[in-house]
PDB file of C-alpha atoms in Angstrom:
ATOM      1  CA  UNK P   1     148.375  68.064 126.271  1.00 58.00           C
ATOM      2  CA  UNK P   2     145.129  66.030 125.464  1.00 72.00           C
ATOM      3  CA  UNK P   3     144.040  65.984 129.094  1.00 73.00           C
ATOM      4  CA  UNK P   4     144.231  70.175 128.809  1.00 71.00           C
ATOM      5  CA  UNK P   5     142.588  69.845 125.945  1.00 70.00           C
ATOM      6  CA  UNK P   6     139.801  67.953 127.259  1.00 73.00           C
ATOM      7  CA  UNK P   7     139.519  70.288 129.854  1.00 74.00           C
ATOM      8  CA  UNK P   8     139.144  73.428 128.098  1.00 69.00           C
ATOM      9  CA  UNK P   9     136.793  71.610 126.124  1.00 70.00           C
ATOM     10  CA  UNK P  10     134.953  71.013 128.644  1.00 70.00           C
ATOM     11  CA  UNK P  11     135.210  73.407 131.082  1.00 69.00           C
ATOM     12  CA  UNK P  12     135.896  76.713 129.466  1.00 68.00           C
ATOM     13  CA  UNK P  13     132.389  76.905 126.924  1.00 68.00           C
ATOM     14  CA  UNK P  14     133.238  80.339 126.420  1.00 70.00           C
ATOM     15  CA  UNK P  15     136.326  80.062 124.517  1.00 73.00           C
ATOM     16  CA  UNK P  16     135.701  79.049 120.922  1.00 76.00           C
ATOM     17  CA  UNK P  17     138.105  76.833 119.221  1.00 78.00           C
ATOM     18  CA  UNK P  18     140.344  79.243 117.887  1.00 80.00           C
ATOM     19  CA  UNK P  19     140.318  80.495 121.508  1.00 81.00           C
ATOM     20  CA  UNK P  20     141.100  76.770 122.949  1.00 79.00           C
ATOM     21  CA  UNK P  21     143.390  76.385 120.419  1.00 82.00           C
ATOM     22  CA  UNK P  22     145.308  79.409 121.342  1.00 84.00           C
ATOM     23  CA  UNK P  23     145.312  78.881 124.761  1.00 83.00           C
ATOM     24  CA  UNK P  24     146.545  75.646 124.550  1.00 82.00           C
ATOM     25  CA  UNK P  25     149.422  76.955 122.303  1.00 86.00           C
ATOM     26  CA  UNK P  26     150.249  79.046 124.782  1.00 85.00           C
ATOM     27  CA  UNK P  27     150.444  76.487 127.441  1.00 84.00           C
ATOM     28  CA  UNK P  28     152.966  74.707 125.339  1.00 84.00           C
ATOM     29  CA  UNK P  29     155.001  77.125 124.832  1.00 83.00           C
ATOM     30  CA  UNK P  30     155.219  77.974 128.415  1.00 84.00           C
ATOM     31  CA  UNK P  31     156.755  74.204 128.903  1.00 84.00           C
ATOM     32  CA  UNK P  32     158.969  74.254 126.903  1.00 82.00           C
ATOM     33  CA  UNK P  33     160.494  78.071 128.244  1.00 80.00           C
ATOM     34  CA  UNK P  34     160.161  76.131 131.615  1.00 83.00           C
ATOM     35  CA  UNK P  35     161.938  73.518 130.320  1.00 83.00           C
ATOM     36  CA  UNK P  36     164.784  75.056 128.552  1.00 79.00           C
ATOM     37  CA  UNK P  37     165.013  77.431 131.567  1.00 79.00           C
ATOM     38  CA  UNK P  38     165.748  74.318 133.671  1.00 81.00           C
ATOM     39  CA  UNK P  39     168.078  73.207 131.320  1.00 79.00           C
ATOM     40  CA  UNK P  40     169.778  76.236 131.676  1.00 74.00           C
ATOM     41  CA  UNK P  41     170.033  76.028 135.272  1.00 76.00           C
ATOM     42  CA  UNK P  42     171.282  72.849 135.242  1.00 81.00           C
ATOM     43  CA  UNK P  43     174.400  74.266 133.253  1.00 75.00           C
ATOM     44  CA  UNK P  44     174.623  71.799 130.806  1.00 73.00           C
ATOM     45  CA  UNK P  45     178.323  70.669 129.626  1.00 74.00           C
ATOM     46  CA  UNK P  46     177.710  71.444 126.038  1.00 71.00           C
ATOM     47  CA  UNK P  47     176.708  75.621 125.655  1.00 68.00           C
ATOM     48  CA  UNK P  48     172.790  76.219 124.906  1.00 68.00           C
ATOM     49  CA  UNK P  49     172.082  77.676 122.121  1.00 63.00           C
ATOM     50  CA  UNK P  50     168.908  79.194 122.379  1.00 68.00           C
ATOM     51  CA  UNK P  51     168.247  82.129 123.977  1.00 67.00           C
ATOM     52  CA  UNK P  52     164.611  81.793 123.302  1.00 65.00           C
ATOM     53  CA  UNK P  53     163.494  81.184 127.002  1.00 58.00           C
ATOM     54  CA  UNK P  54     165.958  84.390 128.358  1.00 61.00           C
ATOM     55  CA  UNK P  55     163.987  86.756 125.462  1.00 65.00           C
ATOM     56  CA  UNK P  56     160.238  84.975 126.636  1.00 64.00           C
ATOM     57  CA  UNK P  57     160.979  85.467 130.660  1.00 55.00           C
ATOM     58  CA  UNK P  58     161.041  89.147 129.974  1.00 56.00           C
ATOM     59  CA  UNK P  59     158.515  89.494 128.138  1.00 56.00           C
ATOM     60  CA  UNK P  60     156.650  87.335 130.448  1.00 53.00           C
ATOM     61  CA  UNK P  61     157.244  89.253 133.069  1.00 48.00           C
ATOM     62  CA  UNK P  62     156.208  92.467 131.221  1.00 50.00           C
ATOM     63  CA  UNK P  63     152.241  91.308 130.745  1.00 52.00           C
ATOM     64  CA  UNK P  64     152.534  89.680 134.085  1.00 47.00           C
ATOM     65  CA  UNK P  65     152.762  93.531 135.023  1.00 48.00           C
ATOM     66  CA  UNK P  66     150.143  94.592 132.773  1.00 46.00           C
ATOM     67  CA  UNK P  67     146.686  95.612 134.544  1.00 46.00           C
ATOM     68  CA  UNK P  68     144.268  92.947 135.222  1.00 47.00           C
ATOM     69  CA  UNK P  69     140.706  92.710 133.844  1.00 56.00           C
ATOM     70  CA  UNK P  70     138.070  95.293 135.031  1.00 60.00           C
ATOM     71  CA  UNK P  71     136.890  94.198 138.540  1.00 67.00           C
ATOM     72  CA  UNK P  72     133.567  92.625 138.713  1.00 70.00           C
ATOM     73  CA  UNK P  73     130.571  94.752 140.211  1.00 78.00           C
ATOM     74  CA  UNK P  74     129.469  93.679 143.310  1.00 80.00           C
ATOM     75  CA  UNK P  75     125.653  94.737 142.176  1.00 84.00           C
ATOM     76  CA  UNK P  76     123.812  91.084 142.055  1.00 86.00           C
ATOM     77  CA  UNK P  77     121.849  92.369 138.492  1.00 88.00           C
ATOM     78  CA  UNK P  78     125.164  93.106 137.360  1.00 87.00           C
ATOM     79  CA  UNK P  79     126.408  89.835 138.080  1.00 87.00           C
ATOM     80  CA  UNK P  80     123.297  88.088 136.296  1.00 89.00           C
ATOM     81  CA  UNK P  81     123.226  90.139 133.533  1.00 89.00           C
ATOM     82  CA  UNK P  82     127.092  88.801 132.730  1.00 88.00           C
ATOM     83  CA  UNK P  83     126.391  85.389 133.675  1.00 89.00           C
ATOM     84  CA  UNK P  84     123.663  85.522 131.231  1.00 92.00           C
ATOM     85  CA  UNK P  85     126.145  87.070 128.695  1.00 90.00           C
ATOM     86  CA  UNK P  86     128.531  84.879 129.078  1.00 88.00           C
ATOM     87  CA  UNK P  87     126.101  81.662 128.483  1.00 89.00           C
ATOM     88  CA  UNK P  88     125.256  83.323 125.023  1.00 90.00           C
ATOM     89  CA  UNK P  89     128.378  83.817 124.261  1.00 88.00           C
ATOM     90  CA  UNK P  90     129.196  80.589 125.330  1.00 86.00           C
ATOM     91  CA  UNK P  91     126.095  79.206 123.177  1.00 88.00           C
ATOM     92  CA  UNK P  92     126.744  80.948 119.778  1.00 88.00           C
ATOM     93  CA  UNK P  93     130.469  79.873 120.544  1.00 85.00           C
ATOM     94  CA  UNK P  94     129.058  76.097 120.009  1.00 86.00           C
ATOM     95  CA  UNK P  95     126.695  76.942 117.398  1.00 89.00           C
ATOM     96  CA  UNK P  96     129.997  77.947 115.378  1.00 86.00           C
ATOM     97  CA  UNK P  97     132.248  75.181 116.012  1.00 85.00           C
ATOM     98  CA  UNK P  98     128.947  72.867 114.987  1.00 88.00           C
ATOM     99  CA  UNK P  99     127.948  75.246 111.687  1.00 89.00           C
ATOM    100  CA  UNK P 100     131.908  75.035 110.575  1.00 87.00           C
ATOM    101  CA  UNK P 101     132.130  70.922 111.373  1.00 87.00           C
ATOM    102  CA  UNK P 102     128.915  70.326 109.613  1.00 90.00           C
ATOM    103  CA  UNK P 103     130.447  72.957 106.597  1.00 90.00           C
ATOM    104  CA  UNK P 104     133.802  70.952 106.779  1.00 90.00           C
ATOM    105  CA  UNK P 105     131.914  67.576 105.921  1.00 92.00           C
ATOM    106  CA  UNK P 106     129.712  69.077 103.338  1.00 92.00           C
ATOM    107  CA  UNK P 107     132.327  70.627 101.560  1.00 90.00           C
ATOM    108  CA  UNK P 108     134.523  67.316 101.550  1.00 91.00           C
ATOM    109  CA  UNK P 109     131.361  65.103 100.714  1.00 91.00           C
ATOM    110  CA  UNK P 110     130.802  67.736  97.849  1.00 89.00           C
ATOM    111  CA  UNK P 111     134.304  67.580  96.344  1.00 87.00           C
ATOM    112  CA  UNK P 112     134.145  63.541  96.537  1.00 87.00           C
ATOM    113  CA  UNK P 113     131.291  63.392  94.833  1.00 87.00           C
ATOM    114  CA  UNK P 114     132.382  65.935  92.319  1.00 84.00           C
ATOM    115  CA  UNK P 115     135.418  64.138  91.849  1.00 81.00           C
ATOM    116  CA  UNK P 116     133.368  60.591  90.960  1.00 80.00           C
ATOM    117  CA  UNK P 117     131.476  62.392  88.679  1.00 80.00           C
ATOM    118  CA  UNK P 118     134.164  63.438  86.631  1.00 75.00           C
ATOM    119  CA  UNK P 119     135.095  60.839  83.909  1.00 66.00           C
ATOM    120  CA  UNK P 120     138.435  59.338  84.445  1.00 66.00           C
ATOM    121  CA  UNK P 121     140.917  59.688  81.210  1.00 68.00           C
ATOM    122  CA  UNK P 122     140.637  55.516  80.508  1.00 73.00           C
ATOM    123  CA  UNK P 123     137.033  55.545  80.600  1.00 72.00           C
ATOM    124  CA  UNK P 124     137.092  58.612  78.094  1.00 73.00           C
ATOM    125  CA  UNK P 125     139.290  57.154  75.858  1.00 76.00           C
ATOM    126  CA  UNK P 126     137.483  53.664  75.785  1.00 79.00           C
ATOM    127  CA  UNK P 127     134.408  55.740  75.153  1.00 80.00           C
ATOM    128  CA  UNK P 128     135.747  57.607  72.209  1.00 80.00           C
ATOM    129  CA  UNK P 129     137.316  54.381  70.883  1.00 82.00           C
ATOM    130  CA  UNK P 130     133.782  52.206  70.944  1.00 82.00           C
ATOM    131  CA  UNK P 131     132.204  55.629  69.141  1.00 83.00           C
ATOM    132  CA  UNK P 132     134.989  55.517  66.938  1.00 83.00           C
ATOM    133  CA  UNK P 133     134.762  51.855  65.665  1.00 82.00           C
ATOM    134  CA  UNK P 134     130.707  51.432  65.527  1.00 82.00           C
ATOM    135  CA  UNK P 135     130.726  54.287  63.340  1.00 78.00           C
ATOM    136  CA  UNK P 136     133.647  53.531  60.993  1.00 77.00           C
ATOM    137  CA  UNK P 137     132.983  49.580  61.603  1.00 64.00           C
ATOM    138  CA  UNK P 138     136.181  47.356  62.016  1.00 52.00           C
ATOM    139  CA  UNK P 139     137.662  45.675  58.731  1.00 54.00           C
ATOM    140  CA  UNK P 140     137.524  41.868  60.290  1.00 52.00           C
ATOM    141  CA  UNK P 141     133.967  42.054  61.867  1.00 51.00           C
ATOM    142  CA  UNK P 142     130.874  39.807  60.530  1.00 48.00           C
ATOM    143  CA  UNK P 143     127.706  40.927  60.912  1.00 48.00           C
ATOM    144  CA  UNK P 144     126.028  40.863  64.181  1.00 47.00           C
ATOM    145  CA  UNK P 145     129.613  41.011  66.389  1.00 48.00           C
ATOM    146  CA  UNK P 146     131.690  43.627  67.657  1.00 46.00           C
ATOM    147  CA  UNK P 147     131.037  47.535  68.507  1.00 45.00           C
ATOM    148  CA  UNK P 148     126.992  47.915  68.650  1.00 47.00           C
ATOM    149  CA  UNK P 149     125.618  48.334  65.351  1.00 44.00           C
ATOM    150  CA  UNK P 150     122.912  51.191  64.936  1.00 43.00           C
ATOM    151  CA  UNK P 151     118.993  50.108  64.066  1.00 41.00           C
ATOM    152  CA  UNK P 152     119.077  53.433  62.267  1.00 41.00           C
ATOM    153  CA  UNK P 153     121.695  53.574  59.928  1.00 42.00           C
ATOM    154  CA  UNK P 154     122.247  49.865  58.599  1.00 42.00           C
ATOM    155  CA  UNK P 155     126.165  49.674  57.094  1.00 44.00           C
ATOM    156  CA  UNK P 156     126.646  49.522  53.639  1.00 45.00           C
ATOM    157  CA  UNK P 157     129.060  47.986  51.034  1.00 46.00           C
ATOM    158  CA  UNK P 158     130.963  50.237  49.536  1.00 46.00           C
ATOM    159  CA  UNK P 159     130.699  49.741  45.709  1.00 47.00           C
ATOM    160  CA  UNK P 160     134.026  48.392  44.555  1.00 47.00           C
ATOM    161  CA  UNK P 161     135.449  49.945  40.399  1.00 48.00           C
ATOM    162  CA  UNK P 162     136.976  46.445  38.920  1.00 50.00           C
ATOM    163  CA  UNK P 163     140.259  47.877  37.644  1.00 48.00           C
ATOM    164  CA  UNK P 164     143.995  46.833  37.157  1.00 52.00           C
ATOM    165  CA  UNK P 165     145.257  45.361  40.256  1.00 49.00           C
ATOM    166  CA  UNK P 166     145.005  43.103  42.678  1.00 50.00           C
ATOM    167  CA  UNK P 167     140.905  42.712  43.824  1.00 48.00           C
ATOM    168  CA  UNK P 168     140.370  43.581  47.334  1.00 46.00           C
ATOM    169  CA  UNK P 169     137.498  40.962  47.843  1.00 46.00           C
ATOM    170  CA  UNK P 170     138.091  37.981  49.212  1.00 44.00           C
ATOM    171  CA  UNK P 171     137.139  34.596  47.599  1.00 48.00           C
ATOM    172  CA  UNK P 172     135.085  33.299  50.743  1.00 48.00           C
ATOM    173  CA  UNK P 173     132.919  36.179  51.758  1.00 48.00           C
ATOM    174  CA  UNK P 174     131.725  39.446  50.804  1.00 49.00           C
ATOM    175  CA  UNK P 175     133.524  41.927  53.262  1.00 54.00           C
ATOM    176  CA  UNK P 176     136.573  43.861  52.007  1.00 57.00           C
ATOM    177  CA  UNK P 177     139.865  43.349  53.423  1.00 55.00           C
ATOM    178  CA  UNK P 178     142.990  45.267  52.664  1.00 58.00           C
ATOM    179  CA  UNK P 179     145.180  42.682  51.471  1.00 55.00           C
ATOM    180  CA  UNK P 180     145.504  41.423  47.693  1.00 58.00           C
ATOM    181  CA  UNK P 181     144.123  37.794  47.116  1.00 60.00           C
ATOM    182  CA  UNK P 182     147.486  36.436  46.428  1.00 58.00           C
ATOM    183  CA  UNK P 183     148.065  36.724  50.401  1.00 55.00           C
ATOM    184  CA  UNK P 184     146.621  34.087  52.508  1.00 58.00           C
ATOM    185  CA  UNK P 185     144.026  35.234  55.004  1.00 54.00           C
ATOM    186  CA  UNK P 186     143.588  33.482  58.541  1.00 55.00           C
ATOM    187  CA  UNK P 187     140.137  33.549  59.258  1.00 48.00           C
TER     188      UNK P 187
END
């Protein structure tokens, strides 16, 4: 089937591709009526049991007997004028198949890049999370490491009330952690 579809391709400009496409559809299926025809004829041990290619031979033989195509005029401006029809057609034929490649590979260029350009769930989230822990500020950091600190807003200690209970300052240092000082911390 590639060969006949090289050679409408090539041959046949005037048919478009839905046309080639069709035509070579057609040719298939007319191989395999031929085929199971012959299989028929054959008379095959085991029954067929299609009956596909006895329902297609009469209706093949139906537009056999349907009229042909108008005759051609035998007036030599007659025959130009078609000729030169039929190499427009022929032309605006190609000028389809290239405009609907050309929109095929544009529209799938389009939707790749669209896709890229959507943020992928992980990246969101470890966006939100780095937003999320420069503003609140993580319990364990010192100064100068971790999430990006902003030049704007410089963190603050939060004033501590002395009261009953355990202190929540360390001994060492002066950032808060959320243990009592009778636990040990691992620093």
């Amino acid at each position: 089937y590639n060969q006949l579809s090289q050679h409408l391709r090539g041959l046949h400009k005037v048919l478009n591709e839905a046309a080639q496409r069709d035509a070579l559809q057609a040719c298939k299926r007319r191989k395999i009526l031929e085929d199971l025809a012959s299989l028929r004829a054959s008379n095959p041990e085991e029954p067929m049991v299609s009956t596909l290619d006895l329902e297609e031979a009469q209706d093949f033989l139906d537009v056999a007997q349907a009229p042909a195509e108008e005759e051609e005029c035998g007036n030599p401006r007659c025959k130009e004028k078609v000729k030169k029809l039929q190499d427009q057609v022929a032309d605006l034929n190609q000028q389809i198949d290239t405009l609907t490649d050309s929109l095929k590979i544009v529209s799938r260029r389009y939707h790749l890049l669209r896709r890229r350009s959507l943020p992928t769930p992980s990246s969101q989230v470890t966006r939100v999370t780095r937003k999320l822990l420069s503003a609140l500020g993580s319990p364990g950091e010192k100064e100068g490491e971790g999430p990006e600190q902003s030049v704007a807003e410089p963190e603050e200690e939060p004033e501590e009330v002395e009261g009953p209970g355990p202190s929540k300052k360390a001994h060492s240092g002066t950032t808060a952690y959320p243990f009592p000082d009778h636990v040990p911390a691992l620093s």
